[in-house]
Amino acid sequence: MKFCKNITIYMVAVMGLLLSFSTFATTVQFETNMGNFEVKLFDEATPKSVENFLAYVNAKAYDDSIIHRSVADFVIQGGGFTYKGEVPLPAIPANDPVINEPVKSNLRGTIAYAKLNDKPNSATTGWFINLADNSANLDNQNEGFTVFGEVIGDGMKVIDEIAAVPVFNGGGAFTTLPLRNFTKGNTPNDANFVIITSVKVIDETIEPEPKKSSGGGSMSLLFILLLLSAFVLRGVLVPSRIKIERSSTKK
């Protein structure tokens, strides 16, 4: 019984060490009329930003919203306006602005908050997805644009297809409005807009922190822990085995 208790305590300690190098990640799915894609959120790196985004998701604020801006090799932008079957397009009602959390870089495939010029803490509903590595510009401009997630799997195929849709100048916030199968001079409808029909949470998991160097730090840590396990188990088991052998030879 003492042996089992020692092993249990040791394994709990090892699991505690492993979990200390893990992070919580929420995954959301964007459903659009051009295909679906998933985004992993950076819950621990940018907690306030993720909390803000999920508040809109849970309120279904992004349902039937549109991609209202598309700039080739730069970004596609959404989260600002909805399509309710007619134009003009109503703006998504905004909660209080969220504090800026410029921790992650604006690399291709990341999602970040849009905000007002010269107002770093002004982000509300609007977001954009980086089509290229925009870190040199957006990591510094306006005290940095907060990246709060990244597109995962083959989701960028959908994003690139959206980015390839022709754009039209609708004035105001719609100077680079992507419209499908659209003829200039007509009024766009649901067959023309790139529509996000819904955004919903599909997973909440604990997963390992990404490696921060090419040295395989997380794998090295795991190897060390396993090696320590082997030594501890050897120290516990071998004396017991010897004791049993000695007892069995005693006359």
PDB file of C-alpha atoms in Angstrom:
ATOM      1  CA  MET A   1       0.000   0.000   0.000  1.00  0.00           C
ATOM      2  CA  LYS A   2       2.872   2.364   0.819  1.00  0.00           C
ATOM      3  CA  PHE A   3       4.404   1.636  -2.616  1.00  0.00           C
ATOM      4  CA  CYS A   4       1.118   2.494  -4.406  1.00  0.00           C
ATOM      5  CA  LYS A   5       0.748   5.674  -2.373  1.00  0.00           C
ATOM      6  CA  ASN A   6       4.285   6.805  -3.271  1.00  0.00           C
ATOM      7  CA  ILE A   7       3.690   6.154  -6.986  1.00  0.00           C
ATOM      8  CA  THR A   8       0.373   8.045  -6.897  1.00  0.00           C
ATOM      9  CA  ILE A   9       1.961  11.079  -5.253  1.00  0.00           C
ATOM     10  CA  TYR A  10       4.812  11.035  -7.754  1.00  0.00           C
ATOM     11  CA  MET A  11       2.545  10.763 -10.803  1.00  0.00           C
ATOM     12  CA  VAL A  12       0.379  13.635  -9.536  1.00  0.00           C
ATOM     13  CA  ALA A  13       3.524  15.765  -9.224  1.00  0.00           C
ATOM     14  CA  VAL A  14       4.613  14.898 -12.769  1.00  0.00           C
ATOM     15  CA  MET A  15       1.181  15.724 -14.185  1.00  0.00           C
ATOM     16  CA  GLY A  16       1.266  19.036 -12.328  1.00  0.00           C
ATOM     17  CA  LEU A  17       4.574  19.918 -13.977  1.00  0.00           C
ATOM     18  CA  LEU A  18       3.252  18.984 -17.432  1.00  0.00           C
ATOM     19  CA  LEU A  19       0.068  21.032 -16.996  1.00  0.00           C
ATOM     20  CA  SER A  20       2.090  24.039 -15.875  1.00  0.00           C
ATOM     21  CA  PHE A  21       3.461  24.134 -19.430  1.00  0.00           C
ATOM     22  CA  SER A  22      -0.020  23.959 -21.022  1.00  0.00           C
ATOM     23  CA  THR A  23      -2.483  26.604 -22.122  1.00  0.00           C
ATOM     24  CA  PHE A  24      -6.256  26.908 -22.472  1.00  0.00           C
ATOM     25  CA  ALA A  25      -7.498  27.336 -26.039  1.00  0.00           C
ATOM     26  CA  THR A  26     -11.011  27.989 -27.334  1.00  0.00           C
ATOM     27  CA  THR A  27     -11.826  27.124 -30.944  1.00  0.00           C
ATOM     28  CA  VAL A  28     -14.596  28.857 -32.849  1.00  0.00           C
ATOM     29  CA  GLN A  29     -16.065  28.034 -36.243  1.00  0.00           C
ATOM     30  CA  PHE A  30     -16.974  30.683 -38.794  1.00  0.00           C
ATOM     31  CA  GLU A  31     -19.730  29.495 -41.138  1.00  0.00           C
ATOM     32  CA  THR A  32     -19.896  31.514 -44.353  1.00  0.00           C
ATOM     33  CA  ASN A  33     -21.596  31.313 -47.739  1.00  0.00           C
ATOM     34  CA  MET A  34     -18.149  30.535 -49.204  1.00  0.00           C
ATOM     35  CA  GLY A  35     -17.207  27.740 -46.805  1.00  0.00           C
ATOM     36  CA  ASN A  36     -16.328  27.304 -43.153  1.00  0.00           C
ATOM     37  CA  PHE A  37     -13.085  27.884 -41.283  1.00  0.00           C
ATOM     38  CA  GLU A  38     -11.940  27.513 -37.694  1.00  0.00           C
ATOM     39  CA  VAL A  39     -10.024  29.882 -35.442  1.00  0.00           C
ATOM     40  CA  LYS A  40      -8.089  28.975 -32.312  1.00  0.00           C
ATOM     41  CA  LEU A  41      -8.256  31.797 -29.770  1.00  0.00           C
ATOM     42  CA  PHE A  42      -5.356  32.871 -27.545  1.00  0.00           C
ATOM     43  CA  ASP A  43      -7.284  32.704 -24.251  1.00  0.00           C
ATOM     44  CA  GLU A  44      -4.251  33.007 -22.001  1.00  0.00           C
ATOM     45  CA  ALA A  45      -2.089  35.394 -24.026  1.00  0.00           C
ATOM     46  CA  THR A  46      -4.925  37.872 -24.696  1.00  0.00           C
ATOM     47  CA  PRO A  47      -7.645  37.117 -22.108  1.00  0.00           C
ATOM     48  CA  LYS A  48      -9.549  40.423 -22.288  1.00  0.00           C
ATOM     49  CA  SER A  49      -9.610  40.371 -26.086  1.00  0.00           C
ATOM     50  CA  VAL A  50     -10.901  36.797 -26.209  1.00  0.00           C
ATOM     51  CA  GLU A  51     -13.495  37.548 -23.544  1.00  0.00           C
ATOM     52  CA  ASN A  52     -14.672  40.505 -25.620  1.00  0.00           C
ATOM     53  CA  PHE A  53     -14.877  38.443 -28.812  1.00  0.00           C
ATOM     54  CA  LEU A  54     -16.735  35.565 -27.155  1.00  0.00           C
ATOM     55  CA  ALA A  55     -19.262  37.984 -25.668  1.00  0.00           C
ATOM     56  CA  TYR A  56     -20.257  38.971 -29.218  1.00  0.00           C
ATOM     57  CA  VAL A  57     -20.178  35.345 -30.374  1.00  0.00           C
ATOM     58  CA  ASN A  58     -22.446  34.201 -27.544  1.00  0.00           C
ATOM     59  CA  ALA A  59     -24.811  37.092 -28.240  1.00  0.00           C
ATOM     60  CA  LYS A  60     -24.904  35.969 -31.915  1.00  0.00           C
ATOM     61  CA  ALA A  61     -23.863  39.490 -32.890  1.00  0.00           C
ATOM     62  CA  TYR A  62     -21.778  38.182 -35.803  1.00  0.00           C
ATOM     63  CA  ASP A  63     -24.604  36.083 -37.292  1.00  0.00           C
ATOM     64  CA  ASP A  64     -25.465  37.322 -40.805  1.00  0.00           C
ATOM     65  CA  SER A  65     -22.597  39.808 -40.753  1.00  0.00           C
ATOM     66  CA  ILE A  66     -20.511  40.533 -43.846  1.00  0.00           C
ATOM     67  CA  ILE A  67     -16.919  40.909 -44.933  1.00  0.00           C
ATOM     68  CA  HIS A  68     -17.033  44.634 -45.681  1.00  0.00           C
ATOM     69  CA  ARG A  69     -13.375  45.250 -46.542  1.00  0.00           C
ATOM     70  CA  SER A  70     -10.850  43.303 -48.604  1.00  0.00           C
ATOM     71  CA  VAL A  71      -7.362  44.519 -49.493  1.00  0.00           C
ATOM     72  CA  ALA A  72      -5.224  42.185 -51.600  1.00  0.00           C
ATOM     73  CA  ASP A  73      -2.164  40.741 -49.831  1.00  0.00           C
ATOM     74  CA  PHE A  74      -3.126  42.625 -46.676  1.00  0.00           C
ATOM     75  CA  VAL A  75      -6.385  41.831 -44.831  1.00  0.00           C
ATOM     76  CA  ILE A  76     -10.040  40.913 -45.050  1.00  0.00           C
ATOM     77  CA  GLN A  77     -12.178  42.646 -42.459  1.00  0.00           C
ATOM     78  CA  GLY A  78     -15.509  41.862 -40.838  1.00  0.00           C
ATOM     79  CA  GLY A  79     -17.421  42.188 -37.593  1.00  0.00           C
ATOM     80  CA  GLY A  80     -18.709  45.666 -38.390  1.00  0.00           C
ATOM     81  CA  PHE A  81     -21.981  45.320 -40.306  1.00  0.00           C
ATOM     82  CA  THR A  82     -24.842  42.890 -40.812  1.00  0.00           C
ATOM     83  CA  TYR A  83     -27.050  42.158 -43.805  1.00  0.00           C
ATOM     84  CA  LYS A  84     -30.747  41.920 -42.956  1.00  0.00           C
ATOM     85  CA  GLY A  85     -32.047  41.599 -46.490  1.00  0.00           C
ATOM     86  CA  GLU A  86     -31.689  45.217 -47.506  1.00  0.00           C
ATOM     87  CA  VAL A  87     -29.280  48.131 -47.704  1.00  0.00           C
ATOM     88  CA  PRO A  88     -28.003  50.305 -46.062  1.00  0.00           C
ATOM     89  CA  LEU A  89     -26.219  47.836 -43.829  1.00  0.00           C
ATOM     90  CA  PRO A  90     -26.745  48.318 -40.071  1.00  0.00           C
ATOM     91  CA  ALA A  91     -23.687  48.441 -37.820  1.00  0.00           C
ATOM     92  CA  ILE A  92     -23.289  45.750 -35.168  1.00  0.00           C
ATOM     93  CA  PRO A  93     -24.095  47.306 -31.752  1.00  0.00           C
ATOM     94  CA  ALA A  94     -20.888  47.689 -29.762  1.00  0.00           C
ATOM     95  CA  ASN A  95     -20.106  47.099 -26.100  1.00  0.00           C
ATOM     96  CA  ASP A  96     -17.466  49.118 -24.263  1.00  0.00           C
ATOM     97  CA  PRO A  97     -14.033  49.097 -25.963  1.00  0.00           C
ATOM     98  CA  VAL A  98     -11.531  46.461 -24.874  1.00  0.00           C
ATOM     99  CA  ILE A  99      -8.028  47.197 -23.612  1.00  0.00           C
ATOM    100  CA  ASN A 100      -5.230  46.711 -26.154  1.00  0.00           C
ATOM    101  CA  GLU A 101      -3.209  43.502 -25.716  1.00  0.00           C
ATOM    102  CA  PRO A 102      -0.446  43.595 -28.379  1.00  0.00           C
ATOM    103  CA  VAL A 103       1.289  40.358 -27.385  1.00  0.00           C
ATOM    104  CA  LYS A 104       1.191  38.264 -30.586  1.00  0.00           C
ATOM    105  CA  SER A 105       2.456  39.272 -34.039  1.00  0.00           C
ATOM    106  CA  ASN A 106       0.245  40.028 -37.045  1.00  0.00           C
ATOM    107  CA  LEU A 107       1.377  37.067 -39.113  1.00  0.00           C
ATOM    108  CA  ARG A 108      -0.493  35.505 -42.024  1.00  0.00           C
ATOM    109  CA  GLY A 109      -3.566  33.661 -40.790  1.00  0.00           C
ATOM    110  CA  THR A 110      -3.950  35.547 -37.512  1.00  0.00           C
ATOM    111  CA  ILE A 111      -7.107  37.404 -36.498  1.00  0.00           C
ATOM    112  CA  ALA A 112      -6.795  40.821 -34.853  1.00  0.00           C
ATOM    113  CA  TYR A 113      -8.981  43.727 -33.751  1.00  0.00           C
ATOM    114  CA  ALA A 114      -9.697  46.752 -35.879  1.00  0.00           C
ATOM    115  CA  LYS A 115      -9.694  50.068 -34.028  1.00  0.00           C
ATOM    116  CA  LEU A 116      -9.848  53.825 -34.446  1.00  0.00           C
ATOM    117  CA  ASN A 117      -6.808  55.803 -35.592  1.00  0.00           C
ATOM    118  CA  ASP A 118      -4.564  56.981 -32.751  1.00  0.00           C
ATOM    119  CA  LYS A 119      -6.783  55.253 -30.169  1.00  0.00           C
ATOM    120  CA  PRO A 120      -5.079  52.007 -29.109  1.00  0.00           C
ATOM    121  CA  ASN A 121      -7.829  50.972 -26.679  1.00  0.00           C
ATOM    122  CA  SER A 122     -10.786  51.501 -29.029  1.00  0.00           C
ATOM    123  CA  ALA A 123     -11.457  47.966 -30.350  1.00  0.00           C
ATOM    124  CA  THR A 124     -15.058  46.736 -30.109  1.00  0.00           C
ATOM    125  CA  THR A 125     -16.738  44.448 -32.677  1.00  0.00           C
ATOM    126  CA  GLY A 126     -14.510  44.786 -35.739  1.00  0.00           C
ATOM    127  CA  TRP A 127     -11.788  42.301 -36.592  1.00  0.00           C
ATOM    128  CA  PHE A 128      -9.561  41.436 -39.532  1.00  0.00           C
ATOM    129  CA  ILE A 129      -7.629  38.404 -40.745  1.00  0.00           C
ATOM    130  CA  ASN A 130      -4.089  38.944 -41.984  1.00  0.00           C
ATOM    131  CA  LEU A 131      -3.532  37.676 -45.532  1.00  0.00           C
ATOM    132  CA  ALA A 132       0.238  38.184 -45.265  1.00  0.00           C
ATOM    133  CA  ASP A 133       2.927  38.793 -42.663  1.00  0.00           C
ATOM    134  CA  ASN A 134       1.950  42.311 -41.570  1.00  0.00           C
ATOM    135  CA  SER A 135       3.991  42.309 -38.375  1.00  0.00           C
ATOM    136  CA  ALA A 136       6.460  44.996 -39.480  1.00  0.00           C
ATOM    137  CA  ASN A 137       3.589  47.436 -39.847  1.00  0.00           C
ATOM    138  CA  LEU A 138       0.701  46.379 -37.601  1.00  0.00           C
ATOM    139  CA  ASP A 139       2.717  45.277 -34.571  1.00  0.00           C
ATOM    140  CA  ASN A 140       3.816  48.892 -34.103  1.00  0.00           C
ATOM    141  CA  GLN A 141       1.123  51.086 -35.634  1.00  0.00           C
ATOM    142  CA  ASN A 142      -1.335  52.624 -33.130  1.00  0.00           C
ATOM    143  CA  GLU A 143       0.581  50.876 -30.291  1.00  0.00           C
ATOM    144  CA  GLY A 144       0.087  47.537 -32.018  1.00  0.00           C
ATOM    145  CA  PHE A 145      -3.020  45.724 -33.256  1.00  0.00           C
ATOM    146  CA  THR A 146      -4.116  42.971 -30.865  1.00  0.00           C
ATOM    147  CA  VAL A 147      -3.894  39.484 -32.369  1.00  0.00           C
ATOM    148  CA  PHE A 148      -6.238  37.233 -30.381  1.00  0.00           C
ATOM    149  CA  GLY A 149      -6.338  34.043 -32.478  1.00  0.00           C
ATOM    150  CA  GLU A 150      -5.245  32.220 -35.607  1.00  0.00           C
ATOM    151  CA  VAL A 151      -6.916  30.323 -38.442  1.00  0.00           C
ATOM    152  CA  ILE A 152      -6.190  26.596 -38.153  1.00  0.00           C
ATOM    153  CA  GLY A 153      -6.355  23.514 -40.372  1.00  0.00           C
ATOM    154  CA  ASP A 154      -7.022  24.291 -44.032  1.00  0.00           C
ATOM    155  CA  GLY A 155      -9.062  27.372 -43.155  1.00  0.00           C
ATOM    156  CA  MET A 156      -6.795  29.727 -45.072  1.00  0.00           C
ATOM    157  CA  LYS A 157      -8.007  28.128 -48.304  1.00  0.00           C
ATOM    158  CA  VAL A 158     -11.432  29.621 -47.578  1.00  0.00           C
ATOM    159  CA  ILE A 159      -9.882  32.933 -46.522  1.00  0.00           C
ATOM    160  CA  ASP A 160      -7.863  33.139 -49.746  1.00  0.00           C
ATOM    161  CA  GLU A 161     -10.996  32.419 -51.802  1.00  0.00           C
ATOM    162  CA  ILE A 162     -12.788  35.247 -50.025  1.00  0.00           C
ATOM    163  CA  ALA A 163      -9.798  37.528 -50.644  1.00  0.00           C
ATOM    164  CA  ALA A 164     -10.018  36.709 -54.373  1.00  0.00           C
ATOM    165  CA  VAL A 165     -13.576  38.076 -54.679  1.00  0.00           C
ATOM    166  CA  PRO A 166     -13.674  41.320 -56.751  1.00  0.00           C
ATOM    167  CA  VAL A 167     -14.065  44.525 -54.748  1.00  0.00           C
ATOM    168  CA  PHE A 168     -16.244  47.568 -55.434  1.00  0.00           C
ATOM    169  CA  ASN A 169     -16.319  51.091 -54.053  1.00  0.00           C
ATOM    170  CA  GLY A 170     -19.515  51.568 -52.095  1.00  0.00           C
ATOM    171  CA  GLY A 171     -18.298  54.696 -50.306  1.00  0.00           C
ATOM    172  CA  GLY A 172     -17.733  55.297 -46.608  1.00  0.00           C
ATOM    173  CA  ALA A 173     -16.599  52.124 -44.861  1.00  0.00           C
ATOM    174  CA  PHE A 174     -17.185  50.138 -48.064  1.00  0.00           C
ATOM    175  CA  THR A 175     -14.516  51.463 -50.435  1.00  0.00           C
ATOM    176  CA  THR A 176     -13.118  47.937 -50.916  1.00  0.00           C
ATOM    177  CA  LEU A 177     -16.309  45.916 -50.540  1.00  0.00           C
ATOM    178  CA  PRO A 178     -16.033  42.319 -51.868  1.00  0.00           C
ATOM    179  CA  LEU A 179     -19.071  41.344 -53.965  1.00  0.00           C
ATOM    180  CA  ARG A 180     -19.628  38.041 -55.761  1.00  0.00           C
ATOM    181  CA  ASN A 181     -21.129  37.867 -59.252  1.00  0.00           C
ATOM    182  CA  PHE A 182     -21.953  41.561 -59.059  1.00  0.00           C
ATOM    183  CA  THR A 183     -22.522  44.080 -61.831  1.00  0.00           C
ATOM    184  CA  LYS A 184     -21.749  47.689 -61.050  1.00  0.00           C
ATOM    185  CA  GLY A 185     -24.854  49.866 -60.883  1.00  0.00           C
ATOM    186  CA  ASN A 186     -27.065  47.218 -59.267  1.00  0.00           C
ATOM    187  CA  THR A 187     -28.027  46.930 -55.607  1.00  0.00           C
ATOM    188  CA  PRO A 188     -26.141  44.069 -53.928  1.00  0.00           C
ATOM    189  CA  ASN A 189     -28.078  41.304 -52.217  1.00  0.00           C
ATOM    190  CA  ASP A 190     -27.433  38.044 -50.353  1.00  0.00           C
ATOM    191  CA  ALA A 191     -26.124  36.435 -53.547  1.00  0.00           C
ATOM    192  CA  ASN A 192     -23.422  39.093 -53.758  1.00  0.00           C
ATOM    193  CA  PHE A 193     -22.227  39.743 -50.199  1.00  0.00           C
ATOM    194  CA  VAL A 194     -19.690  37.504 -48.484  1.00  0.00           C
ATOM    195  CA  ILE A 195     -21.854  36.579 -45.514  1.00  0.00           C
ATOM    196  CA  ILE A 196     -20.825  35.073 -42.184  1.00  0.00           C
ATOM    197  CA  THR A 197     -23.971  33.169 -41.274  1.00  0.00           C
ATOM    198  CA  SER A 198     -22.745  32.286 -37.778  1.00  0.00           C
ATOM    199  CA  VAL A 199     -19.778  32.094 -35.439  1.00  0.00           C
ATOM    200  CA  LYS A 200     -19.925  29.495 -32.680  1.00  0.00           C
ATOM    201  CA  VAL A 201     -17.702  27.878 -30.082  1.00  0.00           C
ATOM    202  CA  ILE A 202     -16.952  24.263 -31.018  1.00  0.00           C
ATOM    203  CA  ASP A 203     -14.177  23.307 -28.594  1.00  0.00           C
ATOM    204  CA  GLU A 204     -12.504  24.314 -25.344  1.00  0.00           C
ATOM    205  CA  THR A 205      -9.326  22.372 -24.670  1.00  0.00           C
ATOM    206  CA  ILE A 206      -6.071  22.299 -22.767  1.00  0.00           C
ATOM    207  CA  GLU A 207      -3.152  21.956 -25.150  1.00  0.00           C
ATOM    208  CA  PRO A 208       0.653  22.361 -25.041  1.00  0.00           C
ATOM    209  CA  GLU A 209       2.172  25.799 -25.511  1.00  0.00           C
ATOM    210  CA  PRO A 210       3.729  26.138 -29.012  1.00  0.00           C
ATOM    211  CA  LYS A 211       7.500  25.635 -29.148  1.00  0.00           C
ATOM    212  CA  LYS A 212       9.360  28.937 -28.831  1.00  0.00           C
ATOM    213  CA  SER A 213      12.638  27.728 -30.306  1.00  0.00           C
ATOM    214  CA  SER A 214      13.950  25.178 -32.776  1.00  0.00           C
ATOM    215  CA  GLY A 215      15.538  23.267 -29.907  1.00  0.00           C
ATOM    216  CA  GLY A 216      12.389  21.293 -29.115  1.00  0.00           C
ATOM    217  CA  GLY A 217      12.058  22.656 -25.575  1.00  0.00           C
ATOM    218  CA  SER A 218       8.746  21.005 -24.739  1.00  0.00           C
ATOM    219  CA  MET A 219       9.931  17.614 -25.997  1.00  0.00           C
ATOM    220  CA  SER A 220      13.160  17.985 -24.002  1.00  0.00           C
ATOM    221  CA  LEU A 221      11.151  18.713 -20.872  1.00  0.00           C
ATOM    222  CA  LEU A 222       8.993  15.643 -21.437  1.00  0.00           C
ATOM    223  CA  PHE A 223      12.090  13.488 -21.977  1.00  0.00           C
ATOM    224  CA  ILE A 224      13.654  14.750 -18.728  1.00  0.00           C
ATOM    225  CA  LEU A 225      10.453  14.041 -16.792  1.00  0.00           C
ATOM    226  CA  LEU A 226      10.229  10.539 -18.231  1.00  0.00           C
ATOM    227  CA  LEU A 227      13.887   9.937 -17.378  1.00  0.00           C
ATOM    228  CA  LEU A 228      13.306  11.104 -13.813  1.00  0.00           C
ATOM    229  CA  SER A 229      10.296   8.797 -13.656  1.00  0.00           C
ATOM    230  CA  ALA A 230      12.464   5.863 -14.649  1.00  0.00           C
ATOM    231  CA  PHE A 231      15.032   6.618 -11.940  1.00  0.00           C
ATOM    232  CA  VAL A 232      12.372   7.084  -9.262  1.00  0.00           C
ATOM    233  CA  LEU A 233      10.568   3.890 -10.241  1.00  0.00           C
ATOM    234  CA  ARG A 234      13.874   2.010 -10.265  1.00  0.00           C
ATOM    235  CA  GLY A 235      14.639   3.307  -6.800  1.00  0.00           C
ATOM    236  CA  VAL A 236      11.258   2.170  -5.533  1.00  0.00           C
ATOM    237  CA  LEU A 237      10.977  -1.162  -7.331  1.00  0.00           C
ATOM    238  CA  VAL A 238      14.500  -2.589  -7.193  1.00  0.00           C
ATOM    239  CA  PRO A 239      14.823  -2.642  -3.371  1.00  0.00           C
ATOM    240  CA  SER A 240      11.414  -4.306  -3.140  1.00  0.00           C
ATOM    241  CA  ARG A 241      12.434  -6.977  -5.655  1.00  0.00           C
ATOM    242  CA  ILE A 242      15.678  -7.693  -3.776  1.00  0.00           C
ATOM    243  CA  LYS A 243      13.800  -7.975  -0.513  1.00  0.00           C
ATOM    244  CA  ILE A 244      11.396 -10.468  -2.039  1.00  0.00           C
ATOM    245  CA  GLU A 245      14.256 -12.524  -3.521  1.00  0.00           C
ATOM    246  CA  ARG A 246      16.066 -12.607  -0.203  1.00  0.00           C
ATOM    247  CA  SER A 247      12.938 -13.624   1.609  1.00  0.00           C
ATOM    248  CA  SER A 248      12.322 -16.432  -0.844  1.00  0.00           C
ATOM    249  CA  THR A 249      15.829 -17.924  -0.320  1.00  0.00           C
ATOM    250  CA  LYS A 250      15.654 -17.774   3.434  1.00  0.00           C
ATOM    251  CA  LYS A 251      15.311 -21.247   5.033  1.00  0.00           C
TER     252      LYS A 251
END
